[in-house]
Short mmCIF file of C-alpha atoms in Angstrom, two decimals:
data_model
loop_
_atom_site.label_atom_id
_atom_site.label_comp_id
_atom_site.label_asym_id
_atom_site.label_seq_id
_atom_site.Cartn_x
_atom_site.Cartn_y
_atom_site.Cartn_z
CA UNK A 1 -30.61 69.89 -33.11
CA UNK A 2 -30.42 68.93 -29.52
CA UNK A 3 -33.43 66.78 -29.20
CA UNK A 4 -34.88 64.60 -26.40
CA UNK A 5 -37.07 61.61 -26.30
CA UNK A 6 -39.16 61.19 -23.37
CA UNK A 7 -40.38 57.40 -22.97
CA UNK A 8 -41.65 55.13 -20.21
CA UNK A 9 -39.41 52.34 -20.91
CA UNK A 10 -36.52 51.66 -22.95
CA UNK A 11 -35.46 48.19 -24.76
CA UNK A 12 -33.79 46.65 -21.53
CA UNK A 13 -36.38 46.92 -19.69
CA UNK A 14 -37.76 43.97 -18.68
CA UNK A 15 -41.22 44.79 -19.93
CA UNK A 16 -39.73 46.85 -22.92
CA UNK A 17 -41.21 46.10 -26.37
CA UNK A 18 -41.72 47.17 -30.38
CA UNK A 19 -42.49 50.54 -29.23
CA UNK A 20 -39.09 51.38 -27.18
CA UNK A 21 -37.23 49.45 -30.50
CA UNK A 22 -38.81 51.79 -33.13
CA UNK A 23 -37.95 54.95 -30.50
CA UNK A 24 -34.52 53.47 -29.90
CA UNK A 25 -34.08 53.04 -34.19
CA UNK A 26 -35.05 56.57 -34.69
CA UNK A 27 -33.34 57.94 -32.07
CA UNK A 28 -30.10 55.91 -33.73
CA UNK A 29 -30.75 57.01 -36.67
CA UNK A 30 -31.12 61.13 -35.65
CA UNK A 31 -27.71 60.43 -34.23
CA UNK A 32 -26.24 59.37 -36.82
CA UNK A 33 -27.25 62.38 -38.92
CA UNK A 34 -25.09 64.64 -36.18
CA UNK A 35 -28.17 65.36 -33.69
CA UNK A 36 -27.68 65.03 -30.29
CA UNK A 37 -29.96 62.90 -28.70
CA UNK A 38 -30.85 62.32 -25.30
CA UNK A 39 -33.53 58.99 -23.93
CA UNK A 40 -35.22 59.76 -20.85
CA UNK A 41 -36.76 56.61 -19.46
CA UNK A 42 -37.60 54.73 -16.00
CA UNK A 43 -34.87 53.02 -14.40
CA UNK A 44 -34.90 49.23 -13.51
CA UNK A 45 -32.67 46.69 -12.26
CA UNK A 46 -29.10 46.43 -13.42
CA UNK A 47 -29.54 49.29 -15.49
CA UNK A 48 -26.93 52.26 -15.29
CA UNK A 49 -29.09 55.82 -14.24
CA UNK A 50 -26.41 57.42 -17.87
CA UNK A 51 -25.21 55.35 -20.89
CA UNK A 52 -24.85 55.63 -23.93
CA UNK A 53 -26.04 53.10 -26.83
CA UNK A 54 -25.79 53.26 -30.48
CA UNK A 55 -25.00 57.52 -30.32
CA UNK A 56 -27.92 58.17 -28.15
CA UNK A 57 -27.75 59.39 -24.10
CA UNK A 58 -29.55 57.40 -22.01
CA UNK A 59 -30.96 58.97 -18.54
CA UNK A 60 -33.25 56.96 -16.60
CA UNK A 61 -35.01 57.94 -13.22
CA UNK A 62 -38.58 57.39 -11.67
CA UNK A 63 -39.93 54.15 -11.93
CA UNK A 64 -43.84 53.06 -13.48
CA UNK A 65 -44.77 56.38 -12.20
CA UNK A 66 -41.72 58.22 -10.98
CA UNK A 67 -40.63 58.64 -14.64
CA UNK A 68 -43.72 61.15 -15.59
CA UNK A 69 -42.20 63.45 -12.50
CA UNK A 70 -38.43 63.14 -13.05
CA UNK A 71 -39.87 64.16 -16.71
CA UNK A 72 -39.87 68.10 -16.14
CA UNK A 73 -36.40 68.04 -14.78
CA UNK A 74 -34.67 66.65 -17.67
CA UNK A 75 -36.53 68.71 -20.37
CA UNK A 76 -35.23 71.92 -18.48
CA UNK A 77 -31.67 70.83 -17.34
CA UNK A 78 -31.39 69.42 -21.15
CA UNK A 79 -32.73 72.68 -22.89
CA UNK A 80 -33.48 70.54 -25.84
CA UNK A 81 -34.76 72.42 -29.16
CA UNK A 82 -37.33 69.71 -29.65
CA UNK A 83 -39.26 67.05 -27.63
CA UNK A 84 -40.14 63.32 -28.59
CA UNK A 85 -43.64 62.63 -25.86
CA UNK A 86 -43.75 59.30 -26.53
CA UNK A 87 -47.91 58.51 -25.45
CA UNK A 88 -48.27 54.62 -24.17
CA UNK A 89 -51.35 55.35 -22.44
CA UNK A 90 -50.85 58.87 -21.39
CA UNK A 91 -48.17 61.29 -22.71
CA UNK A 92 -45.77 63.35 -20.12
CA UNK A 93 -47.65 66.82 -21.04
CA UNK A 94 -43.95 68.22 -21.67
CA UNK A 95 -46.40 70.54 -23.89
CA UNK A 96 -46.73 71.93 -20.16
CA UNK A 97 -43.53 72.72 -19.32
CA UNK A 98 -41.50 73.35 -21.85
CA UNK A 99 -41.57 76.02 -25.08
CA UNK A 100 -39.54 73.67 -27.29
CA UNK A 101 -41.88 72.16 -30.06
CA UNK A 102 -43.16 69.01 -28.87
CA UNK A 103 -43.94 66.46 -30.93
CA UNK A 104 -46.04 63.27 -29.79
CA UNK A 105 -45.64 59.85 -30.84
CA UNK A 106 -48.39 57.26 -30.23
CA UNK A 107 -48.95 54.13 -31.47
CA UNK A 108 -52.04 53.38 -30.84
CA UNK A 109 -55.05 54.10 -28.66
CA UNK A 110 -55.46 51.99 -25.39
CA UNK A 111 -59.40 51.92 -24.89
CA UNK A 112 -59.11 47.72 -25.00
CA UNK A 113 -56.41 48.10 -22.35
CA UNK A 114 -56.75 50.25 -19.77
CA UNK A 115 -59.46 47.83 -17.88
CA UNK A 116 -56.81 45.67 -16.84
CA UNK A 117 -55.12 48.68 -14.95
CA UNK A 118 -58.86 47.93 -12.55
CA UNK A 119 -61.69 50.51 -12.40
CA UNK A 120 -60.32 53.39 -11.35
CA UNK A 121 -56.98 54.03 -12.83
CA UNK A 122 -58.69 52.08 -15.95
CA UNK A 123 -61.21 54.91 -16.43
CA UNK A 124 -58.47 57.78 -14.87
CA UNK A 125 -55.92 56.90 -17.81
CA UNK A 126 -58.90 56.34 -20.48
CA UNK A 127 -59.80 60.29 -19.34
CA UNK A 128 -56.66 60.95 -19.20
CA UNK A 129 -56.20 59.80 -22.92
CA UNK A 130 -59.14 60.38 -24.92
CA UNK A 131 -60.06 63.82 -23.53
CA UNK A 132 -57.01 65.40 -21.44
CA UNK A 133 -54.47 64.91 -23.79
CA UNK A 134 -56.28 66.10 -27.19
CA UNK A 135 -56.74 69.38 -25.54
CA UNK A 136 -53.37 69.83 -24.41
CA UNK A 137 -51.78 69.00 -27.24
CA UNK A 138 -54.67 70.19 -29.72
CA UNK A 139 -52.31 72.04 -33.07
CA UNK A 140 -49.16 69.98 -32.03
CA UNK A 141 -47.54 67.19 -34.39
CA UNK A 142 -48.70 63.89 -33.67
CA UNK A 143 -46.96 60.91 -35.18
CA UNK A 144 -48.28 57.63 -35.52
CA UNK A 145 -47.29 54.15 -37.16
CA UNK A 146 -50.44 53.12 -38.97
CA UNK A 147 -53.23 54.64 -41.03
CA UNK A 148 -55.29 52.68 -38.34
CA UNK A 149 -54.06 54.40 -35.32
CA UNK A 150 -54.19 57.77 -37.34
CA UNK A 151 -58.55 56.80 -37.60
CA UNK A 152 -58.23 56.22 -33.51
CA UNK A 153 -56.68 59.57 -32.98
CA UNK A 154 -59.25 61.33 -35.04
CA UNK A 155 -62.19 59.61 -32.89
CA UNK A 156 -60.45 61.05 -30.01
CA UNK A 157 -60.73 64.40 -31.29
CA UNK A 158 -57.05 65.00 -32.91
CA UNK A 159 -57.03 66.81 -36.04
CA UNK A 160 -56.07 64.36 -39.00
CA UNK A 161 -53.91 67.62 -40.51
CA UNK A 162 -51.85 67.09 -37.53
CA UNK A 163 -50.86 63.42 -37.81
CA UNK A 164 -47.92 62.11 -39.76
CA UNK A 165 -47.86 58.50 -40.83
CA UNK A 166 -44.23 57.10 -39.60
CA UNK A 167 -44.61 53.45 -40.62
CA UNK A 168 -42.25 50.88 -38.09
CA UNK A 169 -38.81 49.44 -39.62
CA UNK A 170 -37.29 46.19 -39.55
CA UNK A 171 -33.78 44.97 -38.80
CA UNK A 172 -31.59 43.01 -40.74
CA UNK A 173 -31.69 39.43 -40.39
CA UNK A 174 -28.29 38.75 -38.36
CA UNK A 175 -25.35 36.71 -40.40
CA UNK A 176 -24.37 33.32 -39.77
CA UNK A 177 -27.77 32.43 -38.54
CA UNK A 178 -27.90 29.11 -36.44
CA UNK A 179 -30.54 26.32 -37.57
CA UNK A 180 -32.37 24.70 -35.01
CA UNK A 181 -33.91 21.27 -36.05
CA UNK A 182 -37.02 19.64 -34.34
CA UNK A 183 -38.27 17.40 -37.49
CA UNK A 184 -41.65 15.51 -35.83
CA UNK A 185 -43.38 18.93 -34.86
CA UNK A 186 -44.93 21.91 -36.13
CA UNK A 187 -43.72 24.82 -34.57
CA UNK A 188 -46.09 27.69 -33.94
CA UNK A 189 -44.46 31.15 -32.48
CA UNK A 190 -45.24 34.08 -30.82
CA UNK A 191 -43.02 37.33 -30.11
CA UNK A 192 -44.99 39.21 -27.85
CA UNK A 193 -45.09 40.90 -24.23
CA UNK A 194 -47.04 38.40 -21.73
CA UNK A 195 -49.28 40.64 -20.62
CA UNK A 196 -53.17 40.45 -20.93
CA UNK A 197 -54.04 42.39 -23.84
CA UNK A 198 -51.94 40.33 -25.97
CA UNK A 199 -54.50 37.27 -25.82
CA UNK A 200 -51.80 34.11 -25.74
CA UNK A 201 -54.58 31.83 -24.49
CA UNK A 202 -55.54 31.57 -28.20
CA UNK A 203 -52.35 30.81 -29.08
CA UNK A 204 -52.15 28.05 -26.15
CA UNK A 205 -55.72 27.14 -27.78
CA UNK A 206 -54.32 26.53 -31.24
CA UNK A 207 -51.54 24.67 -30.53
CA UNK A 208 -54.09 21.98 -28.30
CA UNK A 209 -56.14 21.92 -31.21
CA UNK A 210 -53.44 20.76 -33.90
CA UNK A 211 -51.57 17.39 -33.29
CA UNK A 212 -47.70 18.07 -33.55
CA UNK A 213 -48.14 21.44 -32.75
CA UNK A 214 -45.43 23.05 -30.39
CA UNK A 215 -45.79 26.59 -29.44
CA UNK A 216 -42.78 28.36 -29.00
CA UNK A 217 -43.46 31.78 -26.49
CA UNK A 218 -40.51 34.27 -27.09
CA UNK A 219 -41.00 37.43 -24.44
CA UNK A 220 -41.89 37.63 -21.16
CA UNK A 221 -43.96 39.72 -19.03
CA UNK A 222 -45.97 39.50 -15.46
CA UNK A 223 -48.89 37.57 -17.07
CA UNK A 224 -46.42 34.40 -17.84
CA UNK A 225 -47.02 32.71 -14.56
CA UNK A 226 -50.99 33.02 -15.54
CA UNK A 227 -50.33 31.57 -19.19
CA UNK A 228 -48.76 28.81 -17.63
CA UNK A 229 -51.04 27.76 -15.50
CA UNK A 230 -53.52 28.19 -18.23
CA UNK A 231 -50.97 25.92 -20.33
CA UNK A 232 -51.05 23.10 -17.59
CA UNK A 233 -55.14 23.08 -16.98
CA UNK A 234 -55.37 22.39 -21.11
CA UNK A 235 -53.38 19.75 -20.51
CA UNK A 236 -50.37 20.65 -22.17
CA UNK A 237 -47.03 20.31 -20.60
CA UNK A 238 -43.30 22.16 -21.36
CA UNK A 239 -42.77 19.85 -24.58
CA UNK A 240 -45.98 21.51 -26.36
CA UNK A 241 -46.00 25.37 -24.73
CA UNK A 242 -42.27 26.75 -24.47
CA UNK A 243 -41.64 29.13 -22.74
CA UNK A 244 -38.05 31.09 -23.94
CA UNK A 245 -38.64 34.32 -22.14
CA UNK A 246 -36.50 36.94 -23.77
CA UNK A 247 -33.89 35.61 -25.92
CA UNK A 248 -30.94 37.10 -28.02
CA UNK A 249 -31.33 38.62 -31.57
CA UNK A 250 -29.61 35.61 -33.30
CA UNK A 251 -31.76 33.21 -30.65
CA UNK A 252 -34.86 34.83 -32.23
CA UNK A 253 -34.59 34.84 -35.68
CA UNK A 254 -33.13 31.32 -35.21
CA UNK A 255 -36.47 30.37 -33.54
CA UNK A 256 -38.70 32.57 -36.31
CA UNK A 257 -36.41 30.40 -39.20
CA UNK A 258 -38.06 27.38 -37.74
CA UNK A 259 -41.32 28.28 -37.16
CA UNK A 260 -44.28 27.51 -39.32
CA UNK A 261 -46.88 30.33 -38.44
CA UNK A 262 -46.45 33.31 -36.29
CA UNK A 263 -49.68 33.72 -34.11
CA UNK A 264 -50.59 37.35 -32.88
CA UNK A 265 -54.14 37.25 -31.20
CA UNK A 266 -53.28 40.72 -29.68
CA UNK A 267 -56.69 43.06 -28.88
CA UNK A 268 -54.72 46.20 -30.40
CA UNK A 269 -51.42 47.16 -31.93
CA UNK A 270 -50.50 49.30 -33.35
CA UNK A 271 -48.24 48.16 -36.16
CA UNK A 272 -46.82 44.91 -35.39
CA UNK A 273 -42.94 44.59 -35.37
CA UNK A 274 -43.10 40.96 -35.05
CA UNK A 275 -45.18 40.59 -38.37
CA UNK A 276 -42.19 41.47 -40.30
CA UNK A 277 -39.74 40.25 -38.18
CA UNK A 278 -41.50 36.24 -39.18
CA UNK A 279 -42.55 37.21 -42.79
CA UNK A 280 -38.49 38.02 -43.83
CA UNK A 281 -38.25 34.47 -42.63
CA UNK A 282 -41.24 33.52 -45.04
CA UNK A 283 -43.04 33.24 -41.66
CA UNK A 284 -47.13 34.45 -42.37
CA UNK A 285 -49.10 35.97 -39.41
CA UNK A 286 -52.49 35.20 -38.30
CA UNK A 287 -53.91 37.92 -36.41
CA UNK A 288 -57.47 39.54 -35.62
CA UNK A 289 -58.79 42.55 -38.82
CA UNK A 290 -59.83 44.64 -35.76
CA UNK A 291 -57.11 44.86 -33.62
CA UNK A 292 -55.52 47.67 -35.29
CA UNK A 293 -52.43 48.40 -37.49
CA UNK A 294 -51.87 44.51 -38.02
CA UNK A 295 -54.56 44.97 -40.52
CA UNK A 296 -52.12 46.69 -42.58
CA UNK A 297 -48.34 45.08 -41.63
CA UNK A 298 -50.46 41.73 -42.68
CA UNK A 299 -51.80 41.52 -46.35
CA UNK A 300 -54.45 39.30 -46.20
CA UNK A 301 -54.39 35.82 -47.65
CA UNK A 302 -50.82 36.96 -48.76
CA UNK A 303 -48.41 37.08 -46.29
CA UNK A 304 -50.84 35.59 -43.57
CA UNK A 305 -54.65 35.70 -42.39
CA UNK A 306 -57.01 38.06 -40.82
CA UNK A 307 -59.57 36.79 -38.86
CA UNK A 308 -62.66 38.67 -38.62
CA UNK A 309 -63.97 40.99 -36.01
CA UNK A 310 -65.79 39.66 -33.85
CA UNK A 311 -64.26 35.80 -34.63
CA UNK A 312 -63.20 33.86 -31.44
CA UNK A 313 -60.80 31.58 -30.36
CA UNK A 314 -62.31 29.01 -32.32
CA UNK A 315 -62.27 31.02 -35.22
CA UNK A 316 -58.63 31.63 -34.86
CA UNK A 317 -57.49 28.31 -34.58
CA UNK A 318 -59.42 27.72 -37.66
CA UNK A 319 -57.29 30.69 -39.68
CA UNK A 320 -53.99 28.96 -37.94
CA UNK A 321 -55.11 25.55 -39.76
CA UNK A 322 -55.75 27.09 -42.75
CA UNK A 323 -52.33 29.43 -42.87
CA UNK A 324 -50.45 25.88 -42.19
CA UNK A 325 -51.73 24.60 -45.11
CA UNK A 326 -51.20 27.88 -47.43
CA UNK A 327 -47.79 28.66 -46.00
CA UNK A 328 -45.76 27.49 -48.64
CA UNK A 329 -47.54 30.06 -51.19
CA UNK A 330 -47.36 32.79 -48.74
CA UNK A 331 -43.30 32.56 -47.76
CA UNK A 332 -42.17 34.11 -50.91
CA UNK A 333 -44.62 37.18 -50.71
CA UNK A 334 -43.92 37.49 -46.82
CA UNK A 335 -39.96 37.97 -47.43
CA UNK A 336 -40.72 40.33 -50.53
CA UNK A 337 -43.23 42.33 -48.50
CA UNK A 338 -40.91 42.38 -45.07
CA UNK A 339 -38.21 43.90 -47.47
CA UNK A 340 -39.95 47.02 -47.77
CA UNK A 341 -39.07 48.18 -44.63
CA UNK A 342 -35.88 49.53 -43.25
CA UNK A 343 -34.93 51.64 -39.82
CA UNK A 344 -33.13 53.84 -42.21
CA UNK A 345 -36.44 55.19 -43.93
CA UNK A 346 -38.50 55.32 -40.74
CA UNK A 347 -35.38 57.44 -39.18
CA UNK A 348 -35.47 59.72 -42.44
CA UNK A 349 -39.18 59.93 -42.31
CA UNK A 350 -39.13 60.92 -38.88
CA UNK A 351 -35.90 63.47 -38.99
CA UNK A 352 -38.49 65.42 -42.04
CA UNK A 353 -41.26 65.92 -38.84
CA UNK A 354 -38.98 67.24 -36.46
CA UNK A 355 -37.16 69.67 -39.12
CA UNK A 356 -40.80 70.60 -39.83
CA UNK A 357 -41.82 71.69 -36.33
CA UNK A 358 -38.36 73.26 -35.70
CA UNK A 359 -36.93 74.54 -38.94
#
C-alpha cells in the first residue's frame, strides 16, 4: 500500500511532541513491512521541504495554518490508497477531497484547550471539532490511544463501532546509558511541551513545597519564558527549576535514571508517552484521574498516583510527597508495567486498521 500520513507537525519541530513520535513509530514500522509511506507536515526552520527518516518520505509545506491548504495537493499528486488525518484539534477533512479510505487518528479531545487559542478561534476550533468533524467523517475509522479518549469521541457524537483502540509504544532504553550524580537533592522531572495546558506551575509548586527538591524541565515550548518568570516570583532560582529545553535521547533517559518522581499535572492527554518513558526507569507518575488517558498509562498506587478530580495544586503536591515516600515499592512494578509496551505492537496493531479499511 502506498499510504500517506497527514500531520501538523513532525518530531523536529520545535513544538513537536508524543503525538508526532507515535505517528513517526507507526509510520516506521508500515515501512518496514514494504509500504510506502509518505509524512506530510508543516515546515519550520532548518528543516529540508523532502527527507527521508527511518523508511518514511517526509514533505513539509504550509506553516500553523498553511499546512491544512498545502494538504489537498499532496493527497492528489501522491494518489495514496489510504490516508492517515491525524486530528490535533481539527482534522484536514482529506475525507473531502480524496476517495482513498481515510482513516483518522486522534488522541484526544481538546475542549480544556482550545480557550487558550482566545475567544474566537477557541470556540471556531471547539465547532470545528465537536460538531464539524463528526459529520464529515461520520462511518469512517477513527483510531484512538486510550479507552478514555474513545468515551470523548462518543460524547462528541462518533460511533463507538467505529473506534479502534491503538494503545502508544515505548522505545528502548538506549545502551551505555550515562549516570548523572547530584547526591544532596531530590530530583523531580517533567517531559512535557511548555505550553499552557500542560499545568507546570504545579510542578514549580511542588518542588517549593519540598526542601531538596530540584525540578528538572525537559521540553520546551512558547510558554517557557512565562514558567520562568513564574519560577523567579516563587522565589526559586536556576539551582531549584532547570530548565534543559529539548535534550538528546541518551540526555533524557539519563535525566529520567536520576529522577525520583515524574510530575504530569497536564489538563488532558491523551495517553502519556512520558509515563512509560520514567516508569522503565522505575520512575512513578503523579498525575490528575481526570485528565484523560493518564488514568490508564498510570496504575494507581502502583506505578504512581492519581490525584482526584477536582484536587488542586495543593492536593498535588500532597500526592508528590506521598509518591516520594512510596517510590521504592512502586519502581519494580513501574519497569514491569512499562515493558508491556513496544512500537512494534502499536505498528502491527495499526497496519490490521488500515488492511481493514483497504483490503
Amino acid at each position: 500500500m502506498k499510504i500517506l500520513l497527514l500531520c501538523w507537525r513532525d518530531s523536529t519541530h520545535p513544538q513537536g511532541g508524543g503525538s508526532e513520535r507515535y505517528l513517526e513509530r507507526v509510520g516506521e514500522y508500515l515501512a518496514a513491512q514494504g509500504h510506502e509511506v509518505v509524512y506530510r507536515t508543516a515546515k519550520h526552520t532548518d528543516a529540508p521541504r523532502r527527507s527521508t527518516r527511518g523508511g518514511v518520505r517526509y514533505e513539509r509545506a504550509g506553516g500553523k495554518y498553511g499546512v491544512y491548504l498545502a494538504a489537498p495537493l499532496s493527497v492528489w499528486r501522491n494518489r495514496p490508497d489510504v490516508v492517515v488525518d491525524t486530528q490535533n484539534g481539527i482534522p484536514f477533512f482529506a475525507r473531502l477531497y480524496t476517495r482513498a479510505p481515510v482513516v483518522l487518528l486522534t488522541h484526544h479531545c481538546h475542549r480544556e484547550q482550545w480557550p487558550v487559542a482566545g475567544p474566537l478561534i477557541g470556540r471556531l476550533g471547539w465547532f470545528l471539532e465537536s460538531r464539524v468533524a463528526p459529520r464529515v467523517y461520520r462511518g469512517a475509522q477513527y483510531v484512538t490511544v486510550s479507552a478514555s479518549s474513545k468515551r470523548d469521541l462518543e460524547a462528541i457524537g462518533v460511533r463507538g463501532a467505529d473506534i479502534e483502540i491503538v494503545e502508544n509504544g515505548a522505545d528502548p532504553v538506549p545502551e551505555g546509558e550515562q549516570l548523572l550524580i547530584d547526591a544532596p537533592h531530590t530530583h523531580l522531572i517533567t517531559l512535557s511541551r511548555l505550553v499552557p495546558h500542560k499545568r507546570l506551575e504545579m510542578a514549580i509548586d511542588a518542588a517549593a513545597a519540598i526542601d531538596g527538591a530540584v525540578l528538572d524541565v525537559v521540553g520546551s515550548g512558547w510558554w517557557e519564558d512565562r514558567l520562568r518568570a513564574y519560577a523567579r516570583d516563587r522565589g526559586l532560582g536556576g539551582d531549584t527549576v532547570r530548565f534543559h529545553g529539548h535534550v538528546s535521547e541518551a540526555e533524557k533517559h539519563a535525566l529520567l535514571e536520576r529522577a525520583a518522581v515524574h510530575l504530569m499535572p497536564s489538563r488532558k492527554e491523551g495517553w502519556g508517552i512520558a509515563v512509560i518513558e520514567a516508569a522503565q526507569h522505575g520512575v512513578p507518575t503523579v498525575a490528575f484521574a481526570d485528565a484523560g488517558g493518564v488514568s490508564e498509562s498510570i496504575r494507581d498506587g502502583v506505578t504512581g498516583r492519581l490525584v482526584a478530580p477536582g484536587g488542586g495544586a495543593g492536593a498535588f503536591t500532597r500526592a508528590v510527597r506521598e509518591t516520594l515516600e512510596a517510590r521504592a515499592d512502586m519502581a519494580g512494578p513501574a519497569r514491569a508495567w512499562a515493558a508491556r509496551f513496544s512500537w512494534e505492537e502499536t505498528g502491527r496493531r495499526f497496519e490490521e486498521v488500515l488492511r481493514r479499511v483497504r483490503p
